[in-house]
Coordinates of C-alpha atoms and ligand atoms in Angstrom, one line a residue:
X1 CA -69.7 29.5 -100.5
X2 CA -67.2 31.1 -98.3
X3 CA -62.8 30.6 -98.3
X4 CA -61.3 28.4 -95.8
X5 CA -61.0 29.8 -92.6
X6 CA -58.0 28.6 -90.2
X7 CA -57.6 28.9 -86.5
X8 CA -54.5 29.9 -86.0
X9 CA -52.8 29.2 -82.6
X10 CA -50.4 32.5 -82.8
X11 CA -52.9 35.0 -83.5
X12 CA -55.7 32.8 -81.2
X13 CA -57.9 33.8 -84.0
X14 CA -59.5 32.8 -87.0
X15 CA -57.9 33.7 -90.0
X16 CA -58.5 33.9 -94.3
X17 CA -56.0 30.7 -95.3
X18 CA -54.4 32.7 -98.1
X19 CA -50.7 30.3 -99.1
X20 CA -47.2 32.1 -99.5
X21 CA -47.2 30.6 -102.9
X22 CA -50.6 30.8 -104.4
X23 CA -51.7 27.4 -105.0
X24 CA -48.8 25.9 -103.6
X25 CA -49.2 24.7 -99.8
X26 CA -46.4 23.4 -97.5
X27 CA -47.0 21.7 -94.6
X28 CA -44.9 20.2 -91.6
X29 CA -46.6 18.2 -88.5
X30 CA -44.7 16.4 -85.6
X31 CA -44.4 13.5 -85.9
X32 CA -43.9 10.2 -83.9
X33 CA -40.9 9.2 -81.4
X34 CA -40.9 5.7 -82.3
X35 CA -39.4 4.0 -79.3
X36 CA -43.2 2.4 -78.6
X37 CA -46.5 1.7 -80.6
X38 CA -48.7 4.6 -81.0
X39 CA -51.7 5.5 -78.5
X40 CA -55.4 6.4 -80.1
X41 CA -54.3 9.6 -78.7
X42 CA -51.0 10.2 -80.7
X43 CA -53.1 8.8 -83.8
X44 CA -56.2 11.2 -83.3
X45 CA -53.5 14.0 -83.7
X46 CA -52.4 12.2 -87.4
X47 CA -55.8 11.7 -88.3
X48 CA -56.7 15.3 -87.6
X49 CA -53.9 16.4 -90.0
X50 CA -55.0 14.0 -92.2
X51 CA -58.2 15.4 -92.8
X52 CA -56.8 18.9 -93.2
X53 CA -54.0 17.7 -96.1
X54 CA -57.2 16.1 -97.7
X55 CA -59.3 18.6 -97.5
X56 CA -56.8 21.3 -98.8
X57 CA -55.7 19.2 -101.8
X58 CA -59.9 18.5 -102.5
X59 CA -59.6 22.6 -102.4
X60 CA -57.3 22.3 -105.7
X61 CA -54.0 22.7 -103.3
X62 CA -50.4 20.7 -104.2
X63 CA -49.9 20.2 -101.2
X64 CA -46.1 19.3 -99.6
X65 CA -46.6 17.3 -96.6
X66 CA -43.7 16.6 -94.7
X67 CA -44.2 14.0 -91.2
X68 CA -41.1 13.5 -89.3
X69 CA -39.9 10.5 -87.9
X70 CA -38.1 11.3 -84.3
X71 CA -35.5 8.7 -83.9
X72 CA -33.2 10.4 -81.6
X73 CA -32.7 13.0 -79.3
X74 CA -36.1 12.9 -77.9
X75 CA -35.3 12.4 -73.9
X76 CA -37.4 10.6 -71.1
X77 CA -39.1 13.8 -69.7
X78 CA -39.2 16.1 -72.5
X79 CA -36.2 18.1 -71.2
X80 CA -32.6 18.3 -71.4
X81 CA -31.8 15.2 -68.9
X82 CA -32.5 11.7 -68.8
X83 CA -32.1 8.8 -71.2
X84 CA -32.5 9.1 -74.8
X85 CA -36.0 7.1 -75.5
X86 CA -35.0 5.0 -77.8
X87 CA -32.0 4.3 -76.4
X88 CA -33.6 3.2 -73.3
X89 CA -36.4 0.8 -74.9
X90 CA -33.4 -0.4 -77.1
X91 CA -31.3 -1.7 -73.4
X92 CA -34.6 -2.9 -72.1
X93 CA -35.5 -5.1 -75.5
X94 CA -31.9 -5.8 -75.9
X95 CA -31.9 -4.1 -79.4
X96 CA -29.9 -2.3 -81.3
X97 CA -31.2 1.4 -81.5
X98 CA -31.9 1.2 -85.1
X99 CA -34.4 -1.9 -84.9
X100 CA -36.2 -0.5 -82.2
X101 CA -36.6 3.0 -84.6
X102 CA -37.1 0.6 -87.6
X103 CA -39.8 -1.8 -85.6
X104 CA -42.1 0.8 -83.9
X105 CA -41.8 2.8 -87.6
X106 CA -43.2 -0.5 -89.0
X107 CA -45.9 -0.7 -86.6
X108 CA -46.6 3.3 -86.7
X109 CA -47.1 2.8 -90.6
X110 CA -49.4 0.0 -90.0
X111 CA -51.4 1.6 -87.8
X112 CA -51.7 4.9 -90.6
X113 CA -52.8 2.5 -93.0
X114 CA -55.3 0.5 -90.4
X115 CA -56.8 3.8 -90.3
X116 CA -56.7 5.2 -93.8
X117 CA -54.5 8.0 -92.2
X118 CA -52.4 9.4 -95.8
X119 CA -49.1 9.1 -96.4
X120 CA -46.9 12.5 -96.0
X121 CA -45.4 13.9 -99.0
X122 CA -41.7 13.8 -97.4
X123 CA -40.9 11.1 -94.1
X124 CA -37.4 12.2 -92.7
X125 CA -35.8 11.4 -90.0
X126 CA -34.0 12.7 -87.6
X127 CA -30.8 10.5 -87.2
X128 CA -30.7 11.1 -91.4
X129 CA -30.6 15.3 -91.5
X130 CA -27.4 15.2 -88.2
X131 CA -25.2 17.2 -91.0
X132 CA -28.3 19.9 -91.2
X133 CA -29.0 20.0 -87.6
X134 CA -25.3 20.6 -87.0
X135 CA -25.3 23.6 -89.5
X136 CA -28.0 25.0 -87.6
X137 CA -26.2 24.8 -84.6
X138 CA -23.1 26.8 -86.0
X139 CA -25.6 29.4 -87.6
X140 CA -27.7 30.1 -84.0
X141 CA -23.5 30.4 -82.5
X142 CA -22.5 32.5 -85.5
X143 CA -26.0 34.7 -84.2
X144 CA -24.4 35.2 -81.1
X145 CA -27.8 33.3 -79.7
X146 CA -26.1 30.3 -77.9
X147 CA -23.0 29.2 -76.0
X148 CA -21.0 26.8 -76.2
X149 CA -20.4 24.7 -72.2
X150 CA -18.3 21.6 -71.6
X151 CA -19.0 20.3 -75.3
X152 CA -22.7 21.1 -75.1
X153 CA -24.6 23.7 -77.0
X154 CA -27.3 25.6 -75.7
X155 CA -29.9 28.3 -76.2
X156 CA -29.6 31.6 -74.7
X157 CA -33.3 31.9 -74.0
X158 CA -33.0 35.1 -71.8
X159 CA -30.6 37.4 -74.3
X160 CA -32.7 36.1 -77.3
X161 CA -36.4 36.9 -75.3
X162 CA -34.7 39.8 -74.6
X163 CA -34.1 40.8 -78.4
X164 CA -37.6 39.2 -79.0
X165 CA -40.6 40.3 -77.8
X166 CA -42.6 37.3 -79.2
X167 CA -40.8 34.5 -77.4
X168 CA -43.7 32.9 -75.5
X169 CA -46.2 34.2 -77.9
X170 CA -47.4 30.9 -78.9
X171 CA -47.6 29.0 -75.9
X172 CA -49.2 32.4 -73.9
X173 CA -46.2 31.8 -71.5
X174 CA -45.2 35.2 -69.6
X175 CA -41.1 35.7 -69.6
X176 CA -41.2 36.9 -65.8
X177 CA -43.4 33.9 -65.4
X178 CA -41.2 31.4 -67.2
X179 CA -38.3 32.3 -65.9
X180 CA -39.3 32.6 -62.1
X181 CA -40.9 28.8 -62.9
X182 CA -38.0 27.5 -64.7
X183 CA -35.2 28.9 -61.9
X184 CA -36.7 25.9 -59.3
X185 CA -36.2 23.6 -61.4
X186 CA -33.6 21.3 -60.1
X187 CA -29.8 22.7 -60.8
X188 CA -29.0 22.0 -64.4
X189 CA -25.4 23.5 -63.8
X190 CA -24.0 23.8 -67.1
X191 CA -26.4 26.1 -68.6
X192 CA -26.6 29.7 -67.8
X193 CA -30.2 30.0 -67.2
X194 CA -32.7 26.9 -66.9
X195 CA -34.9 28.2 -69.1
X196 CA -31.9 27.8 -71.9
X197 CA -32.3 24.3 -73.7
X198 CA -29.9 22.4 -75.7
X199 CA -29.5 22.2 -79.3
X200 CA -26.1 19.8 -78.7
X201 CA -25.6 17.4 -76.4
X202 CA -22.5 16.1 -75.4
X203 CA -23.1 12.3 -74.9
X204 CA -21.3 10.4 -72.4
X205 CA -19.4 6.9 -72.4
X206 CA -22.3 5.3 -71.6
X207 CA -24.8 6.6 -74.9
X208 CA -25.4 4.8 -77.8
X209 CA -26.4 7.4 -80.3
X210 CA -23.5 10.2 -81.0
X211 CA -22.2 11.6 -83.8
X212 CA -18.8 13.8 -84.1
X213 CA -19.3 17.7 -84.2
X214 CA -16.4 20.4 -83.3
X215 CA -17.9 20.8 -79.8
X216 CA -18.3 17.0 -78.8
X217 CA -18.9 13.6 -79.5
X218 CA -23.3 14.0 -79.2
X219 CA -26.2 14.6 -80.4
X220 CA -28.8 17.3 -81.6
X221 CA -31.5 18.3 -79.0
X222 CA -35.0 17.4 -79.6
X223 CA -36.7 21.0 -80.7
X224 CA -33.9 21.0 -84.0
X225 CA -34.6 18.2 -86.2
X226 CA -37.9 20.1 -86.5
X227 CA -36.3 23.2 -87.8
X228 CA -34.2 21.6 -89.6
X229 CA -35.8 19.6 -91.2
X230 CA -39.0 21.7 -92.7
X231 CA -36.6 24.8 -93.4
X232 CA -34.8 22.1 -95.4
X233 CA -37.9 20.8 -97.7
X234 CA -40.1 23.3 -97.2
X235 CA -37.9 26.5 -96.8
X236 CA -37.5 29.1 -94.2
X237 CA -40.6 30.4 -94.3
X238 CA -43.8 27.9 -94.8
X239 CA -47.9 27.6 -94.5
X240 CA -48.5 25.3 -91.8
X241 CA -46.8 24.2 -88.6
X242 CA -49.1 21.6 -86.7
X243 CA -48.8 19.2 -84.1
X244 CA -50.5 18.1 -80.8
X245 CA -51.3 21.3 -78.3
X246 CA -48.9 19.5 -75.7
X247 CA -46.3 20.5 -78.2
X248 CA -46.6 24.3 -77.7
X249 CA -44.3 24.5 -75.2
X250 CA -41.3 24.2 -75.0
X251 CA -41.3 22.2 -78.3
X252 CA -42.6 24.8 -81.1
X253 CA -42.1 27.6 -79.0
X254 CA -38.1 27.1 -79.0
X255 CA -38.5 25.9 -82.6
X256 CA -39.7 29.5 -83.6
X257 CA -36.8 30.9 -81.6
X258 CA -34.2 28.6 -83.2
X259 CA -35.6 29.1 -86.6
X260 CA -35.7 33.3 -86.5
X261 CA -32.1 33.4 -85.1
X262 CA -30.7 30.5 -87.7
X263 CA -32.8 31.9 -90.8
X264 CA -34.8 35.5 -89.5
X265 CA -37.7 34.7 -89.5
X266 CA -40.4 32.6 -88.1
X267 CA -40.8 29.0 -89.5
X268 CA -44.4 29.2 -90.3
X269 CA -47.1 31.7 -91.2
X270 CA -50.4 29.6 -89.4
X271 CA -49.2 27.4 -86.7
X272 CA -52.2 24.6 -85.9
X273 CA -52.8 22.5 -83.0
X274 CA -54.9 19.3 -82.3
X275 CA -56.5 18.9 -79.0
X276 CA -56.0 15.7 -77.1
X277 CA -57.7 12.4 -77.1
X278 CA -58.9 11.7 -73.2
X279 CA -60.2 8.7 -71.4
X280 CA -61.7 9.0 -68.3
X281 CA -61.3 13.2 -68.4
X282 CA -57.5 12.5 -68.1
X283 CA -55.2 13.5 -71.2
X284 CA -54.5 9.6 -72.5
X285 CA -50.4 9.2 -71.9
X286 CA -48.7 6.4 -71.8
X287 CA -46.5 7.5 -68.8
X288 CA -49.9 7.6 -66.7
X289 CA -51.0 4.1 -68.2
X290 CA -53.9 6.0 -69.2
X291 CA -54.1 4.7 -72.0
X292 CA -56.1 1.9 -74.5
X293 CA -54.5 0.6 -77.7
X294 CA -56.1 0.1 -81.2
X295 CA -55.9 -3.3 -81.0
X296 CA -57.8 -3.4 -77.8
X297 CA -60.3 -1.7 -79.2
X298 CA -60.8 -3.4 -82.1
X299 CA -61.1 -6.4 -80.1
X300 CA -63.1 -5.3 -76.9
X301 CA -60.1 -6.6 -74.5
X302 CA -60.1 -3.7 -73.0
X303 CA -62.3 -2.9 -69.4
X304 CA -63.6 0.3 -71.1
X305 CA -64.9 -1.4 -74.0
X306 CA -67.9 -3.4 -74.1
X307 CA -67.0 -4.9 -77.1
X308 CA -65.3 -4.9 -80.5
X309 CA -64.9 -1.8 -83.0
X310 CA -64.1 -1.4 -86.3
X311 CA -61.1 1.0 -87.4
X312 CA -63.7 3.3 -89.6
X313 CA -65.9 3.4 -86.9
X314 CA -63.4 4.6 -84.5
X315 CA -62.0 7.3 -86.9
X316 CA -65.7 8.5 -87.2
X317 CA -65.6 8.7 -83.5
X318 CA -62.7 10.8 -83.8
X319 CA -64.4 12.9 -86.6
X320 CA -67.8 13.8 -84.3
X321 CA -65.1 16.5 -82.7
X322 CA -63.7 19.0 -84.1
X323 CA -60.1 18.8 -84.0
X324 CA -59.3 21.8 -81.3
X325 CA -61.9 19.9 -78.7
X326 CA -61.1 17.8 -76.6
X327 CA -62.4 14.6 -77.2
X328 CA -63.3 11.8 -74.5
X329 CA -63.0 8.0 -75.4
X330 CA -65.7 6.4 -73.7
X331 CA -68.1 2.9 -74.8
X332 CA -71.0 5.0 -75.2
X333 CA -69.8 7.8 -77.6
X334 CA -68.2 4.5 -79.3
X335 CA -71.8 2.8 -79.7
X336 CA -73.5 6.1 -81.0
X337 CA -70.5 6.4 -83.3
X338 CA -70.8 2.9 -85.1
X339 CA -74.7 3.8 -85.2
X340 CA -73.8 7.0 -86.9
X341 CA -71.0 5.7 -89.2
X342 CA -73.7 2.7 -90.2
X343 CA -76.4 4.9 -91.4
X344 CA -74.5 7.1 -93.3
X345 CA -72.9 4.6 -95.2
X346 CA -76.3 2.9 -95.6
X347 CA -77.9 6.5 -97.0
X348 CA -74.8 6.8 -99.5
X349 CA -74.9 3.4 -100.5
X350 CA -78.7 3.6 -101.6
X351 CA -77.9 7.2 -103.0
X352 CA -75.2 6.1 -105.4
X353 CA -77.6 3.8 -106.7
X354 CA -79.9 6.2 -107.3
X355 CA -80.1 6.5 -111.5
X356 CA -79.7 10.0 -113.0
X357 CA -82.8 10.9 -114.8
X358 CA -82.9 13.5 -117.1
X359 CA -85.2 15.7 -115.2
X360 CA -84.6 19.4 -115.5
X361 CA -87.4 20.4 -113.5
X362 CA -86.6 22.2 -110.2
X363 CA -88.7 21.6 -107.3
X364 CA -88.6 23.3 -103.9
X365 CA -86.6 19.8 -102.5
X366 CA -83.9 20.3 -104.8
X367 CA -83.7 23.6 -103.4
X368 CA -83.9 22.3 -99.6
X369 CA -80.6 19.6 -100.9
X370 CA -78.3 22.2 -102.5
X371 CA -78.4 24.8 -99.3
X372 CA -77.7 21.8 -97.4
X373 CA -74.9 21.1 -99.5
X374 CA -73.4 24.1 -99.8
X375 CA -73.6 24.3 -95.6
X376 CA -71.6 21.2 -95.8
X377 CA -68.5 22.9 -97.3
X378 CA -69.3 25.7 -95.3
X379 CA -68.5 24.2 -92.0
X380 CA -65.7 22.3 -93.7
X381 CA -64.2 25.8 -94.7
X382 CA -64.7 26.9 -91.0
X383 CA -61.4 25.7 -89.6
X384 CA -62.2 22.0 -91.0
X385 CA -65.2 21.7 -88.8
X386 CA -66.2 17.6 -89.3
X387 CA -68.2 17.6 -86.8
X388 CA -70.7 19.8 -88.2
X389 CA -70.1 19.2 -91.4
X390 CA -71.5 15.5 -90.6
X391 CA -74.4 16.9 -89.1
X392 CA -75.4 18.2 -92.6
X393 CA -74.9 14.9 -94.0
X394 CA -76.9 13.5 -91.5
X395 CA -79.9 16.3 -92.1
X396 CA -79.6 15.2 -95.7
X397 CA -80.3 11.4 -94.7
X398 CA -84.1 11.5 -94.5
X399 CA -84.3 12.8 -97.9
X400 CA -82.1 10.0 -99.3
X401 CA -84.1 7.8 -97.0
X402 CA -87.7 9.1 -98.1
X403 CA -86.4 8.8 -101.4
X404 CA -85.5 5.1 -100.9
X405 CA -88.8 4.6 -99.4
X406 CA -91.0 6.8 -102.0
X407 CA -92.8 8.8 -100.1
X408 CA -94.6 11.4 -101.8
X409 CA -92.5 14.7 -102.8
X410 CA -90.0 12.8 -102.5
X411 CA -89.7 11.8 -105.7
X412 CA -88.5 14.3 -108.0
X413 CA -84.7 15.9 -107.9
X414 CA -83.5 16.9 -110.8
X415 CA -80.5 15.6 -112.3
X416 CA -77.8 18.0 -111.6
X417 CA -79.0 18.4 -107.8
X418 CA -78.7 14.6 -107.9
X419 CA -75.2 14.4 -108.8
X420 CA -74.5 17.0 -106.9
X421 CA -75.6 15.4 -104.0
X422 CA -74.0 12.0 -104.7
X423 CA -70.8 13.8 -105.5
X424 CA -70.9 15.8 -102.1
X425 CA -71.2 12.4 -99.9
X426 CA -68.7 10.7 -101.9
X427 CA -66.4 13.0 -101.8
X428 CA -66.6 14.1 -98.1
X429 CA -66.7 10.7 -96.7
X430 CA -64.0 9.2 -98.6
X431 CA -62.1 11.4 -100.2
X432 CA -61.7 14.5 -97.1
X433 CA -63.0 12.3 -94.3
X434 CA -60.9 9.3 -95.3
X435 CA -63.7 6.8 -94.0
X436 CA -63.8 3.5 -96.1
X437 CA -66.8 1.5 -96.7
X438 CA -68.0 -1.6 -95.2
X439 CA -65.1 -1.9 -92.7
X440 CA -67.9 -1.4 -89.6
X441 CA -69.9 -4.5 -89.8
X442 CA -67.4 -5.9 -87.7
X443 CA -63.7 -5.4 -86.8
X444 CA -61.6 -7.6 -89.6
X445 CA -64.2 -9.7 -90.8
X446 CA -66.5 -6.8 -92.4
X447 CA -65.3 -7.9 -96.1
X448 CA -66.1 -11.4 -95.4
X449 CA -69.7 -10.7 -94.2
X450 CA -70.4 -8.3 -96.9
X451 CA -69.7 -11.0 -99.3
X452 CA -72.0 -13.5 -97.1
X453 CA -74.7 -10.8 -97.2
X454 CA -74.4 -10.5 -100.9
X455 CA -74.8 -14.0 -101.3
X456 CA -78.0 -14.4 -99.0
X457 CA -79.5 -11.2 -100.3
X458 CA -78.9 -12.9 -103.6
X459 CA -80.7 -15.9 -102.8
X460 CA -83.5 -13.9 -101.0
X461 CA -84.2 -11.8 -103.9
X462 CA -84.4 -15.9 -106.4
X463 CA -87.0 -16.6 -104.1
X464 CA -88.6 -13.4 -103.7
X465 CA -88.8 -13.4 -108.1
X466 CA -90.8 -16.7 -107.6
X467 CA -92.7 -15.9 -105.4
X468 CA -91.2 -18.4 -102.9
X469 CA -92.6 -15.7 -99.9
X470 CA -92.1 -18.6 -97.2
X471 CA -88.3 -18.8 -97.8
X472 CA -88.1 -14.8 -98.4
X473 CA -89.5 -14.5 -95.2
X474 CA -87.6 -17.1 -93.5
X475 CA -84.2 -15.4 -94.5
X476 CA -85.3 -12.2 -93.3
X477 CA -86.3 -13.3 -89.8
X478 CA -83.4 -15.7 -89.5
X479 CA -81.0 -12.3 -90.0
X480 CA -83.4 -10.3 -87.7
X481 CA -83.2 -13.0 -85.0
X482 CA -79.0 -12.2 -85.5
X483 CA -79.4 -8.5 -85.5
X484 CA -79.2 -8.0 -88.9
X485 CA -81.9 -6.2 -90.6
X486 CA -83.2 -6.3 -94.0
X487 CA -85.4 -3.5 -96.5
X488 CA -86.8 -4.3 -99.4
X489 CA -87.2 -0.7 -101.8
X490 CA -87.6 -0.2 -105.1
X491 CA -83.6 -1.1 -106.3
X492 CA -83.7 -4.1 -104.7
X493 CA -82.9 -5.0 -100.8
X494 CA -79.9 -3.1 -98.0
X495 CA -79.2 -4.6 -94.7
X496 CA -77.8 -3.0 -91.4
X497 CA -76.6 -4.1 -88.1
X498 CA -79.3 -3.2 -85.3
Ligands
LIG1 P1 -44.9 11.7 -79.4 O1 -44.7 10.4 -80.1 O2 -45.0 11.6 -78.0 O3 -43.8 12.7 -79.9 O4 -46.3 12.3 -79.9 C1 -46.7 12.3 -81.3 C2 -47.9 13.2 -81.4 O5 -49.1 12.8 -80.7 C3 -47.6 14.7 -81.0 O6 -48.1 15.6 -81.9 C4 -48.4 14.8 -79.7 O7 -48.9 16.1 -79.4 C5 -49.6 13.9 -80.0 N1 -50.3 13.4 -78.8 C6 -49.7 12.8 -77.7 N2 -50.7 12.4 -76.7 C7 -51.9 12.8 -77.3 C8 -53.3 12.7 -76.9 N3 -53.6 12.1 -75.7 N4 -54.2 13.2 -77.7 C9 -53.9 13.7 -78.9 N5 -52.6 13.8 -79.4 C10 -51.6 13.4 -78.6
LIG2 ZN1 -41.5 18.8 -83.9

C-alpha cells in the first residue's frame, strides 16, 4: 500500500506527508466568524478537514487540532475598513457583542454535531489570545516590518516583499501585479501603501470592541489571531495550515508574512485548501444570497430542493468530491446521493452480519476483495481522495450483495479476507468518513422508523415461521405500496427506501 500523499497548495504539487515530529501531527484550520449561522458552504470546508484529522489519526497520528473561533476583528469586506461583523449584527439584534459571538457559536457547534463533523483538539478564540496578538504586534515593529500611523499598526507589505521573495507565493499573486491592483483601490490615507494591511486598529468612539495597547485604544486585525494563535499551541513552525481556497489571499498569504517576520519562519510546512460548495455554478456566499441553509435542506423548504434530506446523506453528497473540486449543490446530485448513501449502508449492514467461518481456503474472490481493498486506502492515501475511495466500496457491493443472495462462487471467502473486508467498510464509513447509520431514511425521524421497521419485520418473520404466507405477503406489499422494500436472504429479511 502506498504513504499518504498531500497536495500542497505552496508547492501546487503533490507531496510524501512526512510530520516535523514523527508521529506527532499539528494541525490549525480557519475557523468560523460567528456573527451568523453557518452556510453548507462554510460547513463543507469543516467537513473536509474533518475527514483529513480522521483519517490521519486512523493512520496511527496524535493529532493536535486546533479550530479557531473568530470573534473579533473580522470587518464587513474582508479589508481594513468597515464595521466590525459582529459588532454590526450585535446593533442590528440589539445584543451585546458577546451573545451574538456566544449564540452563533452555539448554533455553529450544533450544526458540527448535526453532521458528525469532530471536535478540534484546541477551540480559541480570538477576543481570549488579545495579550498574544499584541506581543506579535511589538515583535513584527521590533522587526522593523511595520509602522506605527495615528494609533494604528500596519504592515509594510512592500519593504517586507522586498526582503522576501515568496510573498505572494501561495496565492500565485504577482508583486507588480498586486501592487498596481491594490494602488486603485480607494484612498486608505493612513497607510503607506494600500497593499499594507493592519495588524492594530485604532477603534473610534463609536466601536464596541477595544482593548488598551501602547499605540491606541483597538483592536487586532483579522490575519493575526491566526498567527497567533497556532504559533501559540502549536509552535512556530507546524504540519498543516488549512482553510477555504478564498482564504489564500490576503488572509494566509499575510499570515505567512506576519509569522516569518514575528518568529522567522513560515507557520506551516503543507498549507491545504478546500474548494467551495456552489449552487447554481456561483460560489454559495451569503453576501450574494446565494445561499441554502441546513435546515432548508433537511426540510425541502427550499425552491432548489424537491424535498427533504437527511444530514448523513448530505455529508455523502459532500464526500462524492474530492475536497479540492468544486462541488455543485443541486436536487439531482442530492437524489443520486441518498441512493448511494442507502445502498452502502444496506451492503455493510448485511456484511456485518455475515458470520466468520473458519475457512482457510483461498479462492480467486478472496483475491478479487483484498485488491479492492487495498485500492480503497490507496485512493484515501492520494490526497484523501473520498470520492474514489467510495467508488471501491461501491465495486465491492455486488459481492456483498451476491453473497447475501448466494449465488454461486459466491459463497466461499475465507475468514481473514472476511474480516478484512468488514473491518475496511466499518472503518471507512464511520470511523474516516464520519457517516452514521440509519440517519437517511428520513430527515429526524430515521431512529423512529428504524424501530417501526424492526417491529414489522419482526412480525413478518412470526408469520413467515408459521407459515402464515397470506399475512407475510400482505406486509410486504403494504411497505412496497409505501416505497419501502423488503428481501428475504438467508439471515433473515433488510428493507430499503425505493
Ligand atoms: P467565514 O465564517 O466566512 O470566515 O468562513 C469560514 C470558512 O468557510 C472559511 O474557511 C471559508 O473559506 C469557508 N467557506 C466560505 N464560503 C464557502 C463555500 N461556498 N464553500 C466552501 N467553503 C466556504
Ligand atoms: Zn485564519
Amino acid at each position: 500500500m502506498s504513504g499518504l500523499k498531500v497536495y500542497n497548495s505552496l508547492s501546487r504539487q503533490k507531496e510524501e506527508f512526512r510530520p516535523i515530529h514523527n508521529k506527532h501531527v499539528g494541525m490549525y484550520v480557519c475557523g468560523p466568524t460567528v456573527y451568523s449561522v453557518v452556510h453548507l458552504g462554510n460547513i463543507r470546508t469543516f467537513m473536509s478537514f474533518d475527514v483529513i484529522y480522521r483519517y490521519l489519526k486512523y493512520l496511527g497520528y496524535t493529532v493536535r487540532y486546533v479550530r479557531n473561533i473568530t470573534d473579533v476583528g473580522h470587518l464587513v469586506g474582508d479589508q481594513d475598513t468597515g464595521e466590525d461583523k459582529i459588532a454590526k449584527r450585535a446593533k442590528l439584534e440589539n445584543l451585546e457583542p458577546m451573545e451574538v459571538v456566544q449564540k452563533y457559536t452555539n448554533s455553529f457547534h450544533a450544526m458540527m454535531r448535526t453532521f458528525n463533523i469532530s471536535e478540534p483538539s484546541i477551540e480559541p478564540r480570538a477576543t481570549g489570545h488579545i495579550l498574544e496578538q499584541i506581543e506579535m504586534v511589538q515583535k513584527i515593529l521590533d522587526r522593523g516590518d511595520a509602522y506605527v500611523k495615528n494609533g494604528s499598526v500596519y504592515f509594510n507589505i512592500q519593504k517586507f516583499a522586498k526582503q522576501h521573495k515568496s510573498y505572494g507565493e501561495l496565492s500565485g499573486r504577482k508583486l507588480d501585479e498586486l501592487f498596481a491592483e491594490t494602488r486603485e483601490l480607494k484612498a486608505q490615507d493612513e497607510k503607506n501603501h494600500p497593499a499594507d494591511f493592519a495588524i492594530w486598529m485604532k477603534a473610534d468612539d463609536r466601536h464596541l470592541m477595544k482593548w488598551n495597547s501602547k499605540w491606541s485604544e483597538g483592536f487586532p486585525g483579522w490575519h493575526l489571531e491566526c498567527s497567533a494563535m497556532s504559533t501559540k499551541y502549536l509552535g512556530d513552525h507546524f504540519d498543516i495550515h488549512g482553510g477555504g481556497n478564498d482564504l489564500k489571499f490576503p488572509h494566509h498569504e499575510n499570515e505567512i508574512a506576519q509569522n516569518q517576520s514575528a518568529c522567522g519562519c513560515a507557520p506551516a510546512k503543507y498549507w491545504l485548501h478546500a474548494n467551495m460548495l456552489l449552487m447554481n455554478g456561483r460560489k454559495m456566499a451569503k453576501s450574494d444570497g446565494n445561499i441554502i441553509s441546513a435546515e432548508e435542506l433537511f426540510n425541502g423548504t427550499s425552491e432548489h430542493v424537491s424535498k427533504g434530506y437527511a444530514p448523513m446523506v448530505v455529508r455523502f453528497f459532500m464526500l462524492m468530491a474530492h475536497y479540492r473540486s468544486t462541488l455543485d449543490l443541486s436536487d439531482q446530485a442530492l437524489q443520486a446521493a441518498e441512493k448511494g448513501y442507502n445502498k452502502l449502508m444496506e451492503a455493510n449492514k448485511y456484511l456485518q452480519s455475515i458470520p466468520v467461518s473458519e475457512s482457510t481456503e483461498k479462492s480467486e474472490l478472496d483475491q478479487n476483495i483484498n485488491d479492492l481493498v487495498e485500492r480503497v486506502f490507496d485512493e484515501l492515501n492520494d490526497d484523501f481522495n473520498t470520492p474514489k475511495a467510495l467508488a471501491r466500496l461501491f465495486e465491492l457491493v455486488p459481492i456483498i450483495n451476491n453473497h447475501r443472495d448466494q449465488k454461486p462462487g459466491f459463497q466461499n471467502i475465507s475468514a481473514d479476507i472476511l474480516n478484512k473486508l468488514k473491518s475496511c467498510f466499518k472503518d471507512v464509513l464511520f470511523s474516516i468518513m464520519g457517516l452514521m447509520e440509519d440517519h437517511a431514511k428520513s430527515n429526524g425521524s430515521g431512529k423512529v422508523l428504524d424501530g417501526v421497521m424492526e417491529l414489522i419485520l419482526d412480525l413478518r418473520q412470526q408469520a413467515r415461521s408459521s407459515k402464515d404466507w397470506n399475512m407475510a405477503d400482505k406486509i410486504r406489499d403494504h411497505l412496497a405500496a409505501h416505497n419501502i422494500v423488503v428481501k428475504d436472504g438467508k439471515e433473515g429479511s433488510t428493507w430499503t427506501i425505493n
